Amino acid sequence: HAPLPGDWENKVTELQRMCIVRALRLDRVMFAATRFVSLNMGPQYADPPTFNLRAIFETSTYKTPLIFILSPGVDPTAQVTALAKELETSVDVCALGQGQAPVAMRFITNGLRRGTWTFLANCHLMLSWMPELEKRITEYCEVRADDDSCAGIDNFRLWLSASPSPQFP
């Protein structure tokens, strides 16, 4: 954090400092708030938890897709692929875009049958197709135990990634 000019650095509390930052540098408010929380409540409340993809996977089931909300420059594909390799399964990756809906559906169907994973990247590029994907997820969540088309369903996982969008379900 940069010191305030003149004597102001020694005259204000952290809360007042945050208010000054809010008034002068809106782009720095998040940093000031993080510092305020860390100093007053402890760093455990300000520092993001370590991202442990395996732990997230271990709490998941085939009934709930695992969704990455992307930020600029972030691509979780390599992490998902590495975890699949570590757990000795395979993952079919489909970068969504025009004409990719049939490919994505085929990957899901194959994953359900074989008990592998499907990763659909960039869901924000096919928002109009999301209701169809949701319908497919609902269908396989209601599958009967004797349905051979979903023989590997317990091991199946659907991974999704999307940039933030108010239209993403």
Coordinates of C-alpha atoms in Angstrom, one line a residue:
H1 CA 0.0 0.0 0.0
A2 CA 1.2 3.5 -0.8
P3 CA 1.4 5.9 2.1
L4 CA -0.9 8.9 2.2
P5 CA 0.7 12.3 1.5
G6 CA 2.0 14.5 4.3
D7 CA 0.9 13.8 7.8
W8 CA -2.2 12.0 6.8
E9 CA -0.5 8.6 7.0
N10 CA -0.3 9.0 10.8
K11 CA -3.6 10.9 11.4
V12 CA -6.1 8.4 10.0
T13 CA -7.4 5.0 11.1
E14 CA -7.5 2.1 8.7
L15 CA -11.2 2.7 8.2
Q16 CA -10.7 6.3 7.4
R17 CA -7.8 5.4 5.1
M18 CA -10.2 3.0 3.2
C19 CA -12.8 5.9 2.9
I20 CA -10.1 8.2 1.5
V21 CA -9.1 5.5 -1.0
R22 CA -12.8 5.1 -1.9
A23 CA -13.1 8.8 -2.6
L24 CA -9.9 9.2 -4.6
R25 CA -9.0 5.8 -6.2
L26 CA -12.1 3.7 -6.8
D27 CA -9.9 1.1 -8.6
R28 CA -8.0 0.5 -5.3
V29 CA -10.9 0.0 -3.0
M30 CA -10.7 -3.8 -3.1
F31 CA -7.0 -3.7 -2.1
A32 CA -7.8 -1.3 0.7
A33 CA -10.7 -3.5 1.9
T34 CA -8.6 -6.6 1.8
R35 CA -5.9 -4.9 3.9
F36 CA -8.5 -3.6 6.4
V37 CA -10.1 -7.0 6.8
S38 CA -6.6 -8.7 7.2
L39 CA -5.4 -6.2 9.8
N40 CA -8.7 -6.2 11.8
M41 CA -10.0 -9.7 11.5
G42 CA -7.0 -11.7 10.5
P43 CA -5.4 -12.8 7.2
Q44 CA -7.5 -16.0 7.1
Y45 CA -10.5 -13.8 6.3
A46 CA -8.8 -11.9 3.5
D47 CA -6.6 -14.5 1.8
P48 CA -8.4 -16.8 -0.7
P49 CA -8.3 -20.5 0.2
T50 CA -5.9 -22.7 -1.7
F51 CA -7.5 -24.1 -4.8
N52 CA -7.6 -27.9 -4.5
L53 CA -9.2 -29.4 -7.5
R54 CA -8.9 -32.9 -6.2
A55 CA -10.8 -32.0 -2.9
I56 CA -13.5 -30.4 -5.0
F57 CA -13.8 -33.5 -7.2
E58 CA -13.9 -35.8 -4.2
T59 CA -17.0 -34.0 -2.9
S60 CA -18.8 -34.1 -6.3
T61 CA -21.2 -36.5 -7.9
Y62 CA -22.3 -37.1 -11.5
K63 CA -25.5 -35.2 -10.7
T64 CA -23.8 -31.8 -10.2
P65 CA -21.7 -30.2 -12.9
L66 CA -18.5 -28.6 -11.7
I67 CA -18.4 -25.0 -13.0
F68 CA -15.4 -22.7 -13.4
I69 CA -16.2 -19.0 -13.7
L70 CA -13.3 -17.7 -15.7
S71 CA -11.3 -14.6 -15.2
P72 CA -9.0 -13.1 -17.9
G73 CA -6.1 -15.3 -18.7
V74 CA -7.3 -18.3 -16.7
D75 CA -7.8 -21.6 -18.4
P76 CA -8.6 -24.6 -16.1
T77 CA -8.3 -27.2 -18.9
A78 CA -4.8 -28.3 -18.0
Q79 CA -5.7 -28.7 -14.3
V80 CA -8.7 -30.9 -15.2
T81 CA -6.7 -32.9 -17.6
A82 CA -3.9 -33.4 -15.1
L83 CA -6.4 -34.5 -12.4
A84 CA -8.0 -37.0 -14.8
K85 CA -4.6 -38.5 -15.6
E86 CA -3.8 -38.6 -11.9
L87 CA -7.1 -40.5 -11.2
E88 CA -6.6 -42.7 -14.2
T89 CA -9.6 -41.6 -16.1
S90 CA -10.0 -39.7 -19.4
V91 CA -11.6 -36.4 -20.2
D92 CA -13.1 -35.3 -23.5
V93 CA -12.6 -31.6 -24.0
C94 CA -14.9 -29.5 -26.2
A95 CA -14.3 -25.8 -26.7
L96 CA -17.9 -24.6 -27.3
G97 CA -18.7 -22.3 -30.2
Q98 CA -20.8 -22.5 -33.3
G99 CA -21.6 -26.0 -34.4
Q100 CA -20.2 -27.7 -31.3
A101 CA -23.5 -28.7 -29.6
P102 CA -23.6 -32.2 -31.3
V103 CA -19.9 -32.8 -30.3
A104 CA -20.6 -31.8 -26.7
M105 CA -23.7 -34.1 -26.5
R106 CA -21.7 -37.0 -28.0
F107 CA -18.9 -36.4 -25.4
I108 CA -21.5 -36.4 -22.6
T109 CA -23.2 -39.6 -23.9
N110 CA -19.8 -41.4 -24.2
G111 CA -18.8 -40.2 -20.8
L112 CA -21.9 -41.6 -19.2
R113 CA -21.5 -44.9 -20.9
R114 CA -17.7 -45.3 -20.2
G115 CA -17.6 -43.5 -16.8
T116 CA -15.2 -40.8 -18.0
W117 CA -15.3 -37.0 -17.8
T118 CA -16.5 -34.3 -20.2
F119 CA -15.2 -30.7 -20.1
L120 CA -17.2 -28.1 -22.0
A121 CA -15.2 -24.9 -22.2
N122 CA -16.6 -21.5 -22.9
C123 CA -20.2 -22.0 -22.2
H124 CA -20.7 -18.3 -22.4
L125 CA -20.3 -18.6 -26.2
M126 CA -23.4 -20.8 -26.5
L127 CA -25.9 -19.3 -24.1
S128 CA -28.8 -20.2 -26.4
W129 CA -27.8 -23.9 -26.1
M130 CA -27.6 -23.9 -22.3
P131 CA -31.3 -24.9 -21.8
E132 CA -30.7 -28.0 -24.0
L133 CA -27.6 -28.9 -21.9
E134 CA -29.7 -28.4 -18.7
K135 CA -32.3 -30.7 -20.1
R136 CA -29.7 -33.4 -20.8
I137 CA -28.3 -33.1 -17.3
T138 CA -31.8 -33.5 -15.8
E139 CA -32.3 -36.6 -18.0
Y140 CA -29.2 -38.4 -16.9
C141 CA -29.8 -37.5 -13.2
E142 CA -33.1 -39.4 -13.5
V143 CA -31.7 -42.5 -15.2
R144 CA -32.6 -45.9 -13.9
A145 CA -29.9 -48.3 -12.5
D146 CA -30.7 -50.8 -15.3
D147 CA -30.2 -48.4 -18.1
D148 CA -27.1 -49.6 -20.1
S149 CA -26.7 -46.2 -21.8
C150 CA -25.4 -44.9 -18.5
A151 CA -23.3 -47.8 -17.3
G152 CA -20.5 -45.7 -16.0
I153 CA -22.6 -42.9 -14.6
D154 CA -21.1 -43.0 -11.0
N155 CA -17.7 -42.1 -12.4
F156 CA -18.9 -39.5 -14.9
R157 CA -18.3 -35.8 -14.2
L158 CA -19.3 -32.8 -16.3
W159 CA -16.9 -29.9 -16.0
L160 CA -18.0 -26.5 -17.4
S161 CA -16.2 -23.2 -17.8
A162 CA -17.7 -19.8 -18.6
S163 CA -16.9 -16.1 -18.4
P164 CA -19.2 -14.3 -16.0
S165 CA -22.5 -13.7 -17.6
P166 CA -25.9 -12.8 -16.2
Q167 CA -27.5 -15.2 -18.7
F168 CA -25.4 -18.2 -17.6
P169 CA -27.7 -20.6 -15.7

